[in-house]
C-alpha cells in the first residue's frame, strides 16, 4: 500500500477515535438505582392500648351496650374521651350508680386507664352505651368501635351483638337503654372514672 493511501485512511479514522473518547458512557441500571436515595418508611408507632373479652348485648332494637377489658401497657396514663361506633349516632361512656335502691345510669366524661393498668367495662359498672341506632339492632350484628384516647391514639375494637355473652349480673338495665334514668344524668352531671392499676 502506498504511503499517500495509508495517510488518507489514518486521517479518516482520527475523527472517529476522538468521538469515541468524548462520548460519555451510560451508567448501568443497577448503578443508577444504587445512586438514588432509598425512601425509608418510618415504622408506625405501636399503641400501648389493647382490648380483650369484648362483646355487646341488646334487648332493644334502638340501642345496645358494649363491654370489655382495656389494658394500658404504656408508661403514661391514657384517657378515653370520645367513642365512635359504626351504625350508631350517640355512643357514650356510662356508669351504673345505685341510689335509694334504684340503679341509675350516669354519663362519664372520661375514663383514665393508668400506665401499666387495666379497667373492665362490665354489666353493672362502667360500660359503653350504643344509642341512636340507624337500623334495628340485631343478634349477631357486628359493630366496629373507635375508642379515642387522645395523645395515646385511637383503639379500634370489633364487637358482636350476642345476648348470650358475658355474666348475668346487672342484666336488664344496661341491655335496655329505655330503662336508663336519664333524669339522673341531668341532676348528677358527668363524672370521670380512673381505672385500677395492676
C-alpha positions as CSV (number, residue, x, y, z in Angstrom):
1,X,0.0,0.0,0.0
2,X,1.4,3.4,-1.0
3,X,2.2,5.9,1.6
4,X,-0.4,8.5,0.4
5,X,-3.2,6.0,0.6
6,X,-2.2,4.9,4.1
7,X,-2.1,8.5,5.2
8,X,-5.6,9.1,3.9
9,X,-7.0,6.1,5.8
10,X,-5.4,7.2,9.0
11,X,-6.7,10.7,8.6
12,X,-10.3,9.4,8.2
13,X,-10.1,7.3,11.4
14,X,-8.8,10.1,13.6
15,X,-12.3,11.9,14.0
16,X,-13.9,8.5,14.9
17,X,-11.4,7.9,17.6
18,X,-11.8,11.3,19.1
19,X,-15.6,11.0,19.1
20,X,-15.4,7.6,20.9
21,X,-13.2,9.2,23.6
22,X,-15.5,12.1,24.3
23,X,-18.8,10.2,24.3
24,X,-20.0,9.6,28.0
25,X,-20.6,6.1,29.0
26,X,-24.2,5.3,30.0
27,X,-24.3,4.2,33.7
28,X,-25.7,0.7,34.3
29,X,-29.2,0.5,35.5
30,X,-28.1,-1.1,38.8
31,X,-25.6,1.8,39.4
32,X,-28.3,4.4,38.8
33,X,-30.7,2.6,41.2
34,X,-28.0,2.5,43.8
35,X,-27.2,6.2,43.4
36,X,-30.8,7.2,44.0
37,X,-31.6,7.5,47.8
38,X,-33.9,4.9,49.1
39,X,-37.1,6.2,50.7
40,X,-37.1,4.6,54.1
41,X,-40.5,4.4,55.7
42,X,-40.7,5.1,59.4
43,X,-42.4,2.3,61.3
44,X,-45.8,3.1,62.7
45,X,-45.8,3.7,66.4
46,X,-47.4,0.8,68.3
47,X,-50.3,1.7,70.6
48,X,-49.9,0.8,74.3
49,X,-53.6,0.1,74.5
50,X,-55.4,-3.2,73.9
51,X,-58.9,-4.6,74.5
52,X,-59.8,-8.2,75.5
53,X,-63.1,-10.0,76.0
54,X,-65.1,-7.5,74.0
55,X,-68.8,-8.2,73.4
56,X,-72.1,-6.4,73.2
57,X,-75.7,-7.0,74.2
58,X,-79.1,-5.6,73.2
59,X,-82.6,-6.1,74.3
60,X,-83.8,-3.0,72.5
61,X,-83.8,-2.6,68.7
62,X,-82.7,1.0,69.1
63,X,-79.6,0.6,71.2
64,X,-77.2,-1.8,73.0
65,X,-74.2,-1.8,75.3
66,X,-70.6,-2.9,74.9
67,X,-68.2,-4.4,77.4
68,X,-64.5,-5.3,77.5
69,X,-61.3,-5.0,79.5
70,X,-59.0,-2.2,78.3
71,X,-55.3,-2.6,79.2
72,X,-52.6,0.2,79.0
73,X,-49.1,-1.3,78.7
74,X,-47.5,2.1,78.2
75,X,-45.6,4.4,80.5
76,X,-48.2,7.1,80.7
77,X,-51.9,7.3,81.7
78,X,-54.4,7.2,78.8
79,X,-57.8,8.8,79.0
80,X,-60.8,7.6,76.9
81,X,-62.6,10.8,75.9
82,X,-64.6,10.0,72.7
83,X,-66.2,7.0,71.2
84,X,-67.2,6.2,67.7
85,X,-69.5,3.3,66.7
86,X,-70.5,2.3,63.2
87,X,-74.3,2.3,62.8
88,X,-74.9,4.4,66.0
89,X,-75.3,8.2,66.3
90,X,-74.7,8.5,70.0
91,X,-72.2,6.1,71.5
92,X,-71.3,7.2,75.0
93,X,-69.4,6.1,78.2
94,X,-71.7,5.4,81.1
95,X,-71.5,4.0,84.6
96,X,-74.1,2.5,86.9
97,X,-74.9,4.0,90.3
98,X,-77.4,2.8,92.9
99,X,-79.4,5.4,94.7
100,X,-82.1,4.6,97.2
101,X,-82.2,1.0,95.9
102,X,-82.6,2.2,92.3
103,X,-79.9,1.6,89.7
104,X,-79.3,4.8,87.7
105,X,-77.1,5.4,84.7
106,X,-74.7,8.4,84.8
107,X,-72.6,9.5,81.9
108,X,-68.8,9.7,82.2
109,X,-66.9,12.5,80.5
110,X,-63.8,10.3,80.6
111,X,-62.2,7.1,81.7
112,X,-58.5,7.0,82.6
113,X,-56.5,3.8,82.2
114,X,-53.4,4.2,84.3
115,X,-49.9,3.3,83.0
116,X,-49.4,-0.4,83.4
117,X,-53.0,-0.9,84.5
118,X,-56.3,-2.0,83.1
119,X,-60.0,-1.4,83.6
120,X,-63.0,-3.6,83.0
121,X,-66.2,-2.3,81.3
122,X,-68.8,-4.6,82.7
123,X,-72.5,-5.0,83.3
124,X,-73.5,-3.3,86.5
125,X,-70.5,-0.9,86.2
126,X,-68.8,1.2,83.6
127,X,-69.9,0.4,80.1
128,X,-70.3,1.8,76.6
129,X,-73.8,2.7,75.6
130,X,-74.6,2.3,71.9
131,X,-77.5,4.7,71.3
132,X,-79.2,6.2,68.3
133,X,-79.1,3.0,66.1
134,X,-79.6,3.8,62.4
135,X,-81.2,0.4,61.9
136,X,-82.8,-2.1,64.2
137,X,-80.1,-3.8,66.3
138,X,-80.0,-7.5,65.6
139,X,-78.5,-10.5,67.3
140,X,-75.2,-11.3,65.6
141,X,-74.7,-7.8,64.3
142,X,-71.0,-6.7,64.1
143,X,-70.2,-3.2,65.4
144,X,-66.8,-1.5,64.9
145,X,-65.9,0.8,67.8
146,X,-63.2,3.5,67.8
147,X,-62.1,4.5,71.3
148,X,-60.3,7.8,71.2
149,X,-57.6,8.2,73.8
150,X,-56.2,11.5,72.6
151,X,-52.4,11.5,72.6
152,X,-52.4,7.7,73.2
153,X,-54.1,7.2,69.9
154,X,-57.3,5.5,68.8
155,X,-58.1,1.9,69.8
156,X,-60.3,0.0,67.3
157,X,-62.4,-2.7,68.8
158,X,-64.8,-5.1,67.0
159,X,-67.7,-6.4,68.9
160,X,-70.7,-8.6,68.1
161,X,-74.2,-8.3,69.5
162,X,-74.5,-11.5,71.4
163,X,-77.2,-11.7,74.1
164,X,-75.7,-15.0,75.4
165,X,-72.3,-13.5,76.1
166,X,-71.0,-12.2,79.4
167,X,-72.1,-12.7,83.0
168,X,-75.7,-12.3,84.0
169,X,-75.1,-9.6,86.7
170,X,-76.7,-6.3,86.1
171,X,-78.8,-7.6,83.3
172,X,-81.8,-5.7,82.1
173,X,-80.8,-2.0,82.8
174,X,-77.8,-1.8,80.5
175,X,-79.2,-4.1,77.8
176,X,-82.3,-1.9,77.6
177,X,-81.4,1.8,77.4
178,X,-85.1,2.7,77.7
179,X,-84.7,1.7,81.3
180,X,-81.9,4.2,81.9
181,X,-82.7,7.0,84.3
182,X,-81.8,9.9,82.0
183,X,-83.2,12.3,84.5
184,X,-80.4,11.3,86.8
185,X,-77.9,12.3,84.1
186,X,-79.1,15.8,84.3
187,X,-79.1,16.1,88.1
188,X,-75.8,14.2,88.7
189,X,-73.9,15.6,85.7
190,X,-71.0,13.8,84.1
191,X,-68.3,12.0,86.1
192,X,-64.8,10.9,85.5
193,X,-63.5,7.4,86.3
194,X,-60.0,6.3,86.9
195,X,-59.1,2.6,86.2
196,X,-57.2,0.4,88.6
197,X,-53.5,-0.3,88.4
198,X,-52.2,-3.9,88.4
